[in-house]
Amino acid sequence: MTDRYAVIGNPIGHSKSPLIHAAFALATGQDIEYTAIEGPLDGFKATVEAFIAAGGRGMNVTIPFKLQAFEIATDPMESARLAGAVNALKFEGGRIFAQNFDGLGLVNDIQRNLGVSLAGKRVLICGAGGATRGAILPIAAQKPALIAIANRSADKAHGLKRDFAAHATLQTGGYEELAGERFDVVLNATSTGLTQADLPLAASAFAPGALAYELVYGKGLTPFLKQAQAAGVQHIADGVGMLVEQAAEAFEWWRGVRPDTQPVIARFTVPLV
Ligand code: NDP
């Protein structure tokens, strides 16, 4: 019988996950069905339970259910526990295993696909929401010289410093506190790529040869990427590789087979113009 998987979110019509997993399944010869489910806002748990009852083996979880997915997990893995959020579930023997592969997907994209090693680098993450939470540990594991987190509401960034104190040393604050500092890798993990708002980020924040990485994907040149270009940054990227890499992690976790991400990233890349 064909094994069933799905992505659950609300809204879900925009999701590329079914196409990405179909491409992985075809390339690796795995017999799976992967659909998109629009979960009712007040019915996440019931929808997941119905999917399990119908033979579902695993799910990806997207906005707005990443926190609820953590709550229903019987076995949250470390990536999910520290992020407090989940983007992949595996159903086995009545248990619900949970992972958060977003951060690992980000790091794999930066290091493997973009060829930028994080070791010894000064890394700035703009934003202190769910994506940043998921990214801290995978980035810290690469031993950068510094992880700084700047957020519009500085208190939220300071909260991350406290939450992750046992696992990573973070420099946190508002954007104005970055005056005079330069970073080799600047990540935009705010939602400004979607809202088209500018970040209060000084041009001097980008060190010579810096990578500017926008986590939002498929939006072309976002205000953040335009700011980076105006500051002379030549190496820019958006989050399409992160999306495909986190999907590859989930696929391997479920199926035990690692898909080749390159052709899938190429297929979904929108030019940064
Ligand atoms: P959250 O809603 O959890 O966090 C949003 C962050 O954006 C907050 O830190 C918020 O600051 C900040 N922000 C919003 N508006 C502004 C503004 N005008 N100026 C400055 N800061 C602002 O979102 P997520 O962390 O879940 O996601 C962040 C982005 O990453 C999203 O755009 C999402 O699409 C993308 N993403 C991409 C993935 C991929 O696979 N490529 C995976 C996951 C996320 P404050 O706290 O002050 O409100």
PDB file of N, CA and C in Angstrom, residues 63-146:
ATOM      1  N   ILE A  63       2.643  27.298   8.994  1.00  0.00           N
ATOM      2  CA  ILE A  63       1.873  28.345   9.685  1.00  0.00           C
ATOM      3  C   ILE A  63       0.377  28.084   9.561  1.00  0.00           C
ATOM      4  N   PRO A  64      -0.451  28.142  10.621  1.00  0.00           N
ATOM      5  CA  PRO A  64      -0.103  28.626  11.966  1.00  0.00           C
ATOM      6  C   PRO A  64       0.005  27.503  13.004  1.00  0.00           C
ATOM      7  N   PHE A  65       0.378  26.300  12.592  1.00  0.00           N
ATOM      8  CA  PHE A  65       0.239  25.146  13.492  1.00  0.00           C
ATOM      9  C   PHE A  65       1.550  24.645  14.110  1.00  0.00           C
ATOM     10  N   LYS A  66       2.661  25.363  13.909  1.00  0.00           N
ATOM     11  CA  LYS A  66       3.955  24.818  14.352  1.00  0.00           C
ATOM     12  C   LYS A  66       4.035  24.661  15.872  1.00  0.00           C
ATOM     13  N   LEU A  67       3.358  25.542  16.603  1.00  0.00           N
ATOM     14  CA  LEU A  67       3.384  25.427  18.070  1.00  0.00           C
ATOM     15  C   LEU A  67       2.433  24.337  18.549  1.00  0.00           C
ATOM     16  N   GLN A  68       1.260  24.243  17.924  1.00  0.00           N
ATOM     17  CA  GLN A  68       0.308  23.186  18.290  1.00  0.00           C
ATOM     18  C   GLN A  68       0.881  21.807  17.983  1.00  0.00           C
ATOM     19  N   ALA A  69       1.660  21.719  16.935  1.00  0.00           N
ATOM     20  CA  ALA A  69       2.270  20.434  16.586  1.00  0.00           C
ATOM     21  C   ALA A  69       3.232  19.995  17.694  1.00  0.00           C
ATOM     22  N   PHE A  70       3.894  20.978  18.292  1.00  0.00           N
ATOM     23  CA  PHE A  70       4.786  20.653  19.411  1.00  0.00           C
ATOM     24  C   PHE A  70       3.981  20.098  20.584  1.00  0.00           C
ATOM     25  N   GLU A  71       2.810  20.680  20.798  1.00  0.00           N
ATOM     26  CA  GLU A  71       1.978  20.258  21.943  1.00  0.00           C
ATOM     27  C   GLU A  71       1.444  18.839  21.784  1.00  0.00           C
ATOM     28  N   ILE A  72       1.172  18.392  20.568  1.00  0.00           N
ATOM     29  CA  ILE A  72       0.605  17.037  20.402  1.00  0.00           C
ATOM     30  C   ILE A  72       1.687  15.965  20.291  1.00  0.00           C
ATOM     31  N   ALA A  73       2.947  16.382  20.199  1.00  0.00           N
ATOM     32  CA  ALA A  73       4.023  15.395  20.029  1.00  0.00           C
ATOM     33  C   ALA A  73       4.209  14.563  21.302  1.00  0.00           C
ATOM     34  N   THR A  74       4.332  13.255  21.154  1.00  0.00           N
ATOM     35  CA  THR A  74       4.683  12.413  22.301  1.00  0.00           C
ATOM     36  C   THR A  74       6.191  12.348  22.462  1.00  0.00           C
ATOM     37  N   ASP A  75       6.908  12.486  21.347  1.00  0.00           N
ATOM     38  CA  ASP A  75       8.368  12.366  21.358  1.00  0.00           C
ATOM     39  C   ASP A  75       9.006  13.509  20.572  1.00  0.00           C
ATOM     40  N   PRO A  76       9.077  14.709  21.188  1.00  0.00           N
ATOM     41  CA  PRO A  76       9.743  15.805  20.478  1.00  0.00           C
ATOM     42  C   PRO A  76      11.258  15.629  20.514  1.00  0.00           C
ATOM     43  N   MET A  77      11.888  15.682  19.375  1.00  0.00           N
ATOM     44  CA  MET A  77      13.345  15.574  19.288  1.00  0.00           C
ATOM     45  C   MET A  77      13.959  16.909  19.749  1.00  0.00           C
ATOM     46  N   GLU A  78      15.280  16.904  19.975  1.00  0.00           N
ATOM     47  CA  GLU A  78      15.921  18.106  20.528  1.00  0.00           C
ATOM     48  C   GLU A  78      15.663  19.355  19.670  1.00  0.00           C
ATOM     49  N   SER A  79      15.690  19.167  18.342  1.00  0.00           N
ATOM     50  CA  SER A  79      15.493  20.315  17.441  1.00  0.00           C
ATOM     51  C   SER A  79      14.138  20.973  17.696  1.00  0.00           C
ATOM     52  N   ALA A  80      13.136  20.160  18.000  1.00  0.00           N
ATOM     53  CA  ALA A  80      11.787  20.679  18.244  1.00  0.00           C
ATOM     54  C   ALA A  80      11.677  21.247  19.654  1.00  0.00           C
ATOM     55  N   ARG A  81      12.300  20.555  20.620  1.00  0.00           N
ATOM     56  CA  ARG A  81      12.208  21.013  22.021  1.00  0.00           C
ATOM     57  C   ARG A  81      12.802  22.410  22.169  1.00  0.00           C
ATOM     58  N   LEU A  82      13.955  22.627  21.572  1.00  0.00           N
ATOM     59  CA  LEU A  82      14.610  23.919  21.761  1.00  0.00           C
ATOM     60  C   LEU A  82      13.947  25.022  20.959  1.00  0.00           C
ATOM     61  N   ALA A  83      13.413  24.675  19.797  1.00  0.00           N
ATOM     62  CA  ALA A  83      12.706  25.695  19.010  1.00  0.00           C
ATOM     63  C   ALA A  83      11.317  25.935  19.595  1.00  0.00           C
ATOM     64  N   GLY A  84      10.794  24.947  20.335  1.00  0.00           N
ATOM     65  CA  GLY A  84       9.424  25.061  20.849  1.00  0.00           C
ATOM     66  C   GLY A  84       8.406  25.003  19.725  1.00  0.00           C
ATOM     67  N   ALA A  85       8.845  24.548  18.575  1.00  0.00           N
ATOM     68  CA  ALA A  85       7.987  24.510  17.387  1.00  0.00           C
ATOM     69  C   ALA A  85       8.412  23.331  16.524  1.00  0.00           C
ATOM     70  N   VAL A  86       7.486  22.865  15.698  1.00  0.00           N
ATOM     71  CA  VAL A  86       7.692  21.631  14.947  1.00  0.00           C
ATOM     72  C   VAL A  86       7.359  21.863  13.480  1.00  0.00           C
ATOM     73  N   ASN A  87       8.181  21.327  12.582  1.00  0.00           N
ATOM     74  CA  ASN A  87       7.750  21.393  11.180  1.00  0.00           C
ATOM     75  C   ASN A  87       7.675  20.032  10.506  1.00  0.00           C
ATOM     76  N   ALA A  88       7.953  18.959  11.284  1.00  0.00           N
ATOM     77  CA  ALA A  88       7.791  17.622  10.702  1.00  0.00           C
ATOM     78  C   ALA A  88       7.388  16.628  11.792  1.00  0.00           C
ATOM     79  N   LEU A  89       6.414  15.799  11.459  1.00  0.00           N
ATOM     80  CA  LEU A  89       5.918  14.774  12.386  1.00  0.00           C
ATOM     81  C   LEU A  89       6.061  13.409  11.739  1.00  0.00           C
ATOM     82  N   LYS A  90       6.326  12.405  12.587  1.00  0.00           N
ATOM     83  CA  LYS A  90       6.367  11.013  12.102  1.00  0.00           C
ATOM     84  C   LYS A  90       5.478  10.185  13.025  1.00  0.00           C
ATOM     85  N   PHE A  91       4.590   9.396  12.443  1.00  0.00           N
ATOM     86  CA  PHE A  91       3.643   8.611  13.233  1.00  0.00           C
ATOM     87  C   PHE A  91       4.070   7.149  13.208  1.00  0.00           C
ATOM     88  N   GLU A  92       4.343   6.602  14.382  1.00  0.00           N
ATOM     89  CA  GLU A  92       4.859   5.227  14.451  1.00  0.00           C
ATOM     90  C   GLU A  92       4.405   4.577  15.745  1.00  0.00           C
ATOM     91  N   GLY A  93       3.729   3.444  15.646  1.00  0.00           N
ATOM     92  CA  GLY A  93       3.354   2.668  16.824  1.00  0.00           C
ATOM     93  C   GLY A  93       2.579   3.468  17.850  1.00  0.00           C
ATOM     94  N   GLY A  94       1.681   4.343  17.394  1.00  0.00           N
ATOM     95  CA  GLY A  94       0.853   5.132  18.313  1.00  0.00           C
ATOM     96  C   GLY A  94       1.570   6.344  18.887  1.00  0.00           C
ATOM     97  N   ARG A  95       2.825   6.554  18.469  1.00  0.00           N
ATOM     98  CA  ARG A  95       3.572   7.718  18.970  1.00  0.00           C
ATOM     99  C   ARG A  95       3.702   8.781  17.876  1.00  0.00           C
ATOM    100  N   ILE A  96       3.889  10.006  18.349  1.00  0.00           N
ATOM    101  CA  ILE A  96       4.065  11.119  17.410  1.00  0.00           C
ATOM    102  C   ILE A  96       5.445  11.725  17.651  1.00  0.00           C
ATOM    103  N   PHE A  97       6.377  11.433  16.748  1.00  0.00           N
ATOM    104  CA  PHE A  97       7.737  11.981  16.825  1.00  0.00           C
ATOM    105  C   PHE A  97       7.747  13.340  16.116  1.00  0.00           C
ATOM    106  N   ALA A  98       8.510  14.274  16.673  1.00  0.00           N
ATOM    107  CA  ALA A  98       8.469  15.635  16.111  1.00  0.00           C
ATOM    108  C   ALA A  98       9.870  16.218  15.937  1.00  0.00           C
ATOM    109  N   GLN A  99      10.060  16.899  14.847  1.00  0.00           N
ATOM    110  CA  GLN A  99      11.343  17.539  14.536  1.00  0.00           C
ATOM    111  C   GLN A  99      11.102  18.962  14.043  1.00  0.00           C
ATOM    112  N   ASN A 100      12.136  19.770  14.087  1.00  0.00           N
ATOM    113  CA  ASN A 100      12.103  21.072  13.434  1.00  0.00           C
ATOM    114  C   ASN A 100      13.331  21.139  12.528  1.00  0.00           C
ATOM    115  N   PHE A 101      13.115  20.964  11.244  1.00  0.00           N
ATOM    116  CA  PHE A 101      14.223  20.910  10.290  1.00  0.00           C
ATOM    117  C   PHE A 101      14.512  22.254   9.621  1.00  0.00           C
ATOM    118  N   ASP A 102      13.758  23.297   9.981  1.00  0.00           N
ATOM    119  CA  ASP A 102      13.953  24.588   9.293  1.00  0.00           C
ATOM    120  C   ASP A 102      15.390  25.102   9.432  1.00  0.00           C
ATOM    121  N   GLY A 103      15.907  25.048  10.659  1.00  0.00           N
ATOM    122  CA  GLY A 103      17.244  25.590  10.897  1.00  0.00           C
ATOM    123  C   GLY A 103      18.323  24.776  10.200  1.00  0.00           C
ATOM    124  N   LEU A 104      18.173  23.466  10.233  1.00  0.00           N
ATOM    125  CA  LEU A 104      19.144  22.611   9.557  1.00  0.00           C
ATOM    126  C   LEU A 104      19.096  22.844   8.046  1.00  0.00           C
ATOM    127  N   GLY A 105      17.883  23.029   7.539  1.00  0.00           N
ATOM    128  CA  GLY A 105      17.730  23.325   6.113  1.00  0.00           C
ATOM    129  C   GLY A 105      18.441  24.617   5.745  1.00  0.00           C
ATOM    130  N   LEU A 106      18.337  25.602   6.614  1.00  0.00           N
ATOM    131  CA  LEU A 106      18.994  26.891   6.386  1.00  0.00           C
ATOM    132  C   LEU A 106      20.513  26.717   6.359  1.00  0.00           C
ATOM    133  N   VAL A 107      21.036  26.028   7.361  1.00  0.00           N
ATOM    134  CA  VAL A 107      22.492  25.847   7.454  1.00  0.00           C
ATOM    135  C   VAL A 107      23.004  25.014   6.265  1.00  0.00           C
ATOM    136  N   ASN A 108      22.280  23.973   5.906  1.00  0.00           N
ATOM    137  CA  ASN A 108      22.707  23.162   4.760  1.00  0.00           C
ATOM    138  C   ASN A 108      22.720  23.982   3.473  1.00  0.00           C
ATOM    139  N   ASP A 109      21.736  24.848   3.330  1.00  0.00           N
ATOM    140  CA  ASP A 109      21.701  25.675   2.118  1.00  0.00           C
ATOM    141  C   ASP A 109      22.895  26.628   2.091  1.00  0.00           C
ATOM    142  N   ILE A 110      23.156  27.281   3.224  1.00  0.00           N
ATOM    143  CA  ILE A 110      24.261  28.250   3.273  1.00  0.00           C
ATOM    144  C   ILE A 110      25.599  27.553   3.007  1.00  0.00           C
ATOM    145  N   GLN A 111      25.806  26.423   3.672  1.00  0.00           N
ATOM    146  CA  GLN A 111      27.141  25.806   3.595  1.00  0.00           C
ATOM    147  C   GLN A 111      27.318  24.937   2.340  1.00  0.00           C
ATOM    148  N   ARG A 112      26.340  24.081   2.062  1.00  0.00           N
ATOM    149  CA  ARG A 112      26.520  23.144   0.940  1.00  0.00           C
ATOM    150  C   ARG A 112      26.213  23.792  -0.404  1.00  0.00           C
ATOM    151  N   ASN A 113      25.103  24.528  -0.461  1.00  0.00           N
ATOM    152  CA  ASN A 113      24.669  25.049  -1.760  1.00  0.00           C
ATOM    153  C   ASN A 113      25.324  26.381  -2.091  1.00  0.00           C
ATOM    154  N   LEU A 114      25.467  27.250  -1.077  1.00  0.00           N
ATOM    155  CA  LEU A 114      26.031  28.574  -1.345  1.00  0.00           C
ATOM    156  C   LEU A 114      27.527  28.616  -1.066  1.00  0.00           C
ATOM    157  N   GLY A 115      28.055  27.547  -0.483  1.00  0.00           N
ATOM    158  CA  GLY A 115      29.505  27.435  -0.301  1.00  0.00           C
ATOM    159  C   GLY A 115      30.087  28.370   0.740  1.00  0.00           C
ATOM    160  N   VAL A 116      29.269  28.798   1.708  1.00  0.00           N
ATOM    161  CA  VAL A 116      29.763  29.703   2.751  1.00  0.00           C
ATOM    162  C   VAL A 116      29.836  28.942   4.070  1.00  0.00           C
ATOM    163  N   SER A 117      31.040  28.738   4.563  1.00  0.00           N
ATOM    164  CA  SER A 117      31.207  28.068   5.856  1.00  0.00           C
ATOM    165  C   SER A 117      30.897  29.069   6.970  1.00  0.00           C
ATOM    166  N   LEU A 118      30.165  28.603   7.982  1.00  0.00           N
ATOM    167  CA  LEU A 118      29.807  29.501   9.090  1.00  0.00           C
ATOM    168  C   LEU A 118      30.875  29.504  10.185  1.00  0.00           C
ATOM    169  N   ALA A 119      31.777  28.555  10.132  1.00  0.00           N
ATOM    170  CA  ALA A 119      32.807  28.451  11.176  1.00  0.00           C
ATOM    171  C   ALA A 119      33.630  29.733  11.232  1.00  0.00           C
ATOM    172  N   GLY A 120      33.754  30.295  12.433  1.00  0.00           N
ATOM    173  CA  GLY A 120      34.585  31.480  12.628  1.00  0.00           C
ATOM    174  C   GLY A 120      33.989  32.775  12.102  1.00  0.00           C
ATOM    175  N   LYS A 121      32.767  32.714  11.576  1.00  0.00           N
ATOM    176  CA  LYS A 121      32.160  33.918  10.977  1.00  0.00           C
ATOM    177  C   LYS A 121      31.335  34.694  12.002  1.00  0.00           C
ATOM    178  N   ARG A 122      31.162  35.967  11.706  1.00  0.00           N
ATOM    179  CA  ARG A 122      30.243  36.808  12.504  1.00  0.00           C
ATOM    180  C   ARG A 122      28.887  36.780  11.816  1.00  0.00           C
ATOM    181  N   VAL A 123      27.905  36.219  12.513  1.00  0.00           N
ATOM    182  CA  VAL A 123      26.580  35.997  11.918  1.00  0.00           C
ATOM    183  C   VAL A 123      25.567  36.911  12.599  1.00  0.00           C
ATOM    184  N   LEU A 124      24.795  37.629  11.789  1.00  0.00           N
ATOM    185  CA  LEU A 124      23.700  38.449  12.323  1.00  0.00           C
ATOM    186  C   LEU A 124      22.369  37.872  11.851  1.00  0.00           C
ATOM    187  N   ILE A 125      21.473  37.610  12.798  1.00  0.00           N
ATOM    188  CA  ILE A 125      20.113  37.199  12.445  1.00  0.00           C
ATOM    189  C   ILE A 125      19.181  38.366  12.771  1.00  0.00           C
ATOM    190  N   CYS A 126      18.471  38.860  11.780  1.00  0.00           N
ATOM    191  CA  CYS A 126      17.473  39.905  11.992  1.00  0.00           C
ATOM    192  C   CYS A 126      16.137  39.211  12.236  1.00  0.00           C
ATOM    193  N   GLY A 127      15.506  39.529  13.373  1.00  0.00           N
ATOM    194  CA  GLY A 127      14.236  38.893  13.715  1.00  0.00           C
ATOM    195  C   GLY A 127      14.423  37.929  14.871  1.00  0.00           C
ATOM    196  N   ALA A 128      13.368  37.767  15.654  1.00  0.00           N
ATOM    197  CA  ALA A 128      13.445  36.888  16.838  1.00  0.00           C
ATOM    198  C   ALA A 128      12.201  36.018  16.945  1.00  0.00           C
ATOM    199  N   GLY A 129      11.645  35.636  15.800  1.00  0.00           N
ATOM    200  CA  GLY A 129      10.441  34.809  15.796  1.00  0.00           C
ATOM    201  C   GLY A 129      10.779  33.324  15.677  1.00  0.00           C
ATOM    202  N   GLY A 130       9.823  32.562  15.173  1.00  0.00           N
ATOM    203  CA  GLY A 130       9.963  31.107  15.101  1.00  0.00           C
ATOM    204  C   GLY A 130      11.132  30.657  14.236  1.00  0.00           C
ATOM    205  N   ALA A 131      11.343  31.328  13.117  1.00  0.00           N
ATOM    206  CA  ALA A 131      12.423  30.901  12.220  1.00  0.00           C
ATOM    207  C   ALA A 131      13.776  31.087  12.901  1.00  0.00           C
ATOM    208  N   THR A 132      13.928  32.187  13.637  1.00  0.00           N
ATOM    209  CA  THR A 132      15.183  32.428  14.351  1.00  0.00           C
ATOM    210  C   THR A 132      15.384  31.378  15.436  1.00  0.00           C
ATOM    211  N   ARG A 133      14.332  31.077  16.180  1.00  0.00           N
ATOM    212  CA  ARG A 133      14.418  30.038  17.224  1.00  0.00           C
ATOM    213  C   ARG A 133      14.950  28.727  16.651  1.00  0.00           C
ATOM    214  N   GLY A 134      14.425  28.362  15.484  1.00  0.00           N
ATOM    215  CA  GLY A 134      14.837  27.099  14.861  1.00  0.00           C
ATOM    216  C   GLY A 134      16.258  27.146  14.326  1.00  0.00           C
ATOM    217  N   ALA A 135      16.744  28.359  14.025  1.00  0.00           N
ATOM    218  CA  ALA A 135      18.054  28.479  13.369  1.00  0.00           C
ATOM    219  C   ALA A 135      19.216  28.527  14.365  1.00  0.00           C
ATOM    220  N   ILE A 136      18.950  28.925  15.602  1.00  0.00           N
ATOM    221  CA  ILE A 136      20.049  29.194  16.535  1.00  0.00           C
ATOM    222  C   ILE A 136      20.954  27.972  16.752  1.00  0.00           C
ATOM    223  N   LEU A 137      20.367  26.841  17.096  1.00  0.00           N
ATOM    224  CA  LEU A 137      21.212  25.666  17.402  1.00  0.00           C
ATOM    225  C   LEU A 137      21.989  25.156  16.200  1.00  0.00           C
ATOM    226  N   PRO A 138      21.328  24.966  15.044  1.00  0.00           N
ATOM    227  CA  PRO A 138      22.108  24.508  13.886  1.00  0.00           C
ATOM    228  C   PRO A 138      23.228  25.480  13.513  1.00  0.00           C
ATOM    229  N   ILE A 139      23.004  26.782  13.675  1.00  0.00           N
ATOM    230  CA  ILE A 139      24.085  27.737  13.373  1.00  0.00           C
ATOM    231  C   ILE A 139      25.182  27.619  14.430  1.00  0.00           C
ATOM    232  N   ALA A 140      24.781  27.567  15.704  1.00  0.00           N
ATOM    233  CA  ALA A 140      25.783  27.476  16.780  1.00  0.00           C
ATOM    234  C   ALA A 140      26.650  26.226  16.620  1.00  0.00           C
ATOM    235  N   ALA A 141      26.058  25.144  16.102  1.00  0.00           N
ATOM    236  CA  ALA A 141      26.803  23.890  15.931  1.00  0.00           C
ATOM    237  C   ALA A 141      27.958  24.043  14.943  1.00  0.00           C
ATOM    238  N   GLN A 142      27.911  25.073  14.106  1.00  0.00           N
ATOM    239  CA  GLN A 142      28.984  25.291  13.113  1.00  0.00           C
ATOM    240  C   GLN A 142      30.124  26.141  13.675  1.00  0.00           C
ATOM    241  N   LYS A 143      30.005  26.533  14.939  1.00  0.00           N
ATOM    242  CA  LYS A 143      31.042  27.296  15.641  1.00  0.00           C
ATOM    243  C   LYS A 143      31.389  28.629  14.969  1.00  0.00           C
ATOM    244  N   PRO A 144      30.393  29.477  14.769  1.00  0.00           N
ATOM    245  CA  PRO A 144      30.707  30.827  14.280  1.00  0.00           C
ATOM    246  C   PRO A 144      31.407  31.624  15.378  1.00  0.00           C
ATOM    247  N   ALA A 145      32.074  32.723  14.997  1.00  0.00           N
ATOM    248  CA  ALA A 145      32.739  33.568  16.011  1.00  0.00           C
ATOM    249  C   ALA A 145      31.695  34.272  16.864  1.00  0.00           C
ATOM    250  N   LEU A 146      30.554  34.609  16.247  1.00  0.00           N
ATOM    251  CA  LEU A 146      29.514  35.361  16.962  1.00  0.00           C
ATOM    252  C   LEU A 146      28.153  35.096  16.324  1.00  0.00           C
TER     253      LEU A 146
END
